[in-house]
Amino acid sequence: MDIVYSISRLLLVVHTERSPRIRVISARPATRAERRLYENI
């Protein structure tokens, strides 16, 4: 699971790595609490 920026939006992305590709399982906007955690890293 990662938190990433996508054109000024912070997204929570769940993915799996299957050589040689990365497969996105789901993506959604990060919650306020998740944004705070990301900004404090």
PDB file of C-alpha atoms in Angstrom:
ATOM      1  CA  MET A   1       0.000   0.000   0.000  1.00  0.00           C
ATOM      2  CA  ASP A   2       1.336   3.438  -0.912  1.00  0.00           C
ATOM      3  CA  ILE A   3       0.197   7.034  -0.699  1.00  0.00           C
ATOM      4  CA  VAL A   4       0.988   8.958  -3.891  1.00  0.00           C
ATOM      5  CA  TYR A   5       0.252  12.306  -5.555  1.00  0.00           C
ATOM      6  CA  SER A   6      -1.678  12.359  -8.817  1.00  0.00           C
ATOM      7  CA  ILE A   7      -2.137  15.821 -10.338  1.00  0.00           C
ATOM      8  CA  SER A   8      -2.602  17.651  -7.008  1.00  0.00           C
ATOM      9  CA  ARG A   9      -4.559  14.792  -5.360  1.00  0.00           C
ATOM     10  CA  LEU A  10      -3.207  12.523  -2.673  1.00  0.00           C
ATOM     11  CA  LEU A  11      -4.267   8.914  -3.308  1.00  0.00           C
ATOM     12  CA  LEU A  12      -4.058   5.722  -1.294  1.00  0.00           C
ATOM     13  CA  VAL A  13      -3.038   2.974  -3.734  1.00  0.00           C
ATOM     14  CA  VAL A  14      -3.054  -0.782  -3.122  1.00  0.00           C
ATOM     15  CA  HIS A  15      -0.891  -2.696  -5.584  1.00  0.00           C
ATOM     16  CA  THR A  16       0.917  -5.970  -6.212  1.00  0.00           C
ATOM     17  CA  GLU A  17       4.234  -6.517  -7.967  1.00  0.00           C
ATOM     18  CA  ARG A  18       4.114  -9.256 -10.563  1.00  0.00           C
ATOM     19  CA  SER A  19       7.330  -9.272 -12.537  1.00  0.00           C
ATOM     20  CA  PRO A  20       7.906  -7.310 -14.627  1.00  0.00           C
ATOM     21  CA  ARG A  21       4.745  -5.266 -13.928  1.00  0.00           C
ATOM     22  CA  ILE A  22       3.067  -3.508 -11.037  1.00  0.00           C
ATOM     23  CA  ARG A  23      -0.679  -4.189 -10.906  1.00  0.00           C
ATOM     24  CA  VAL A  24      -2.940  -1.582  -9.250  1.00  0.00           C
ATOM     25  CA  ILE A  25      -5.681  -3.259  -7.230  1.00  0.00           C
ATOM     26  CA  SER A  26      -7.428  -0.107  -6.013  1.00  0.00           C
ATOM     27  CA  ALA A  27      -6.922   3.634  -5.658  1.00  0.00           C
ATOM     28  CA  ARG A  28      -8.929   6.175  -3.699  1.00  0.00           C
ATOM     29  CA  PRO A  29      -8.505   9.694  -2.346  1.00  0.00           C
ATOM     30  CA  ALA A  30      -6.599   9.736   0.950  1.00  0.00           C
ATOM     31  CA  THR A  31      -8.582  10.628   4.054  1.00  0.00           C
ATOM     32  CA  ARG A  32      -7.677  13.641   6.153  1.00  0.00           C
ATOM     33  CA  ALA A  33      -5.949  11.378   8.712  1.00  0.00           C
ATOM     34  CA  GLU A  34      -3.960   9.607   5.973  1.00  0.00           C
ATOM     35  CA  ARG A  35      -2.874  12.968   4.534  1.00  0.00           C
ATOM     36  CA  ARG A  36      -1.607  14.025   7.969  1.00  0.00           C
ATOM     37  CA  LEU A  37       0.381  10.785   8.325  1.00  0.00           C
ATOM     38  CA  TYR A  38       1.905  11.267   4.865  1.00  0.00           C
ATOM     39  CA  GLU A  39       2.876  14.879   5.575  1.00  0.00           C
ATOM     40  CA  ASN A  40       4.606  13.868   8.849  1.00  0.00           C
ATOM     41  CA  ILE A  41       6.902  11.292   7.199  1.00  0.00           C
TER      42      ILE A  41
END
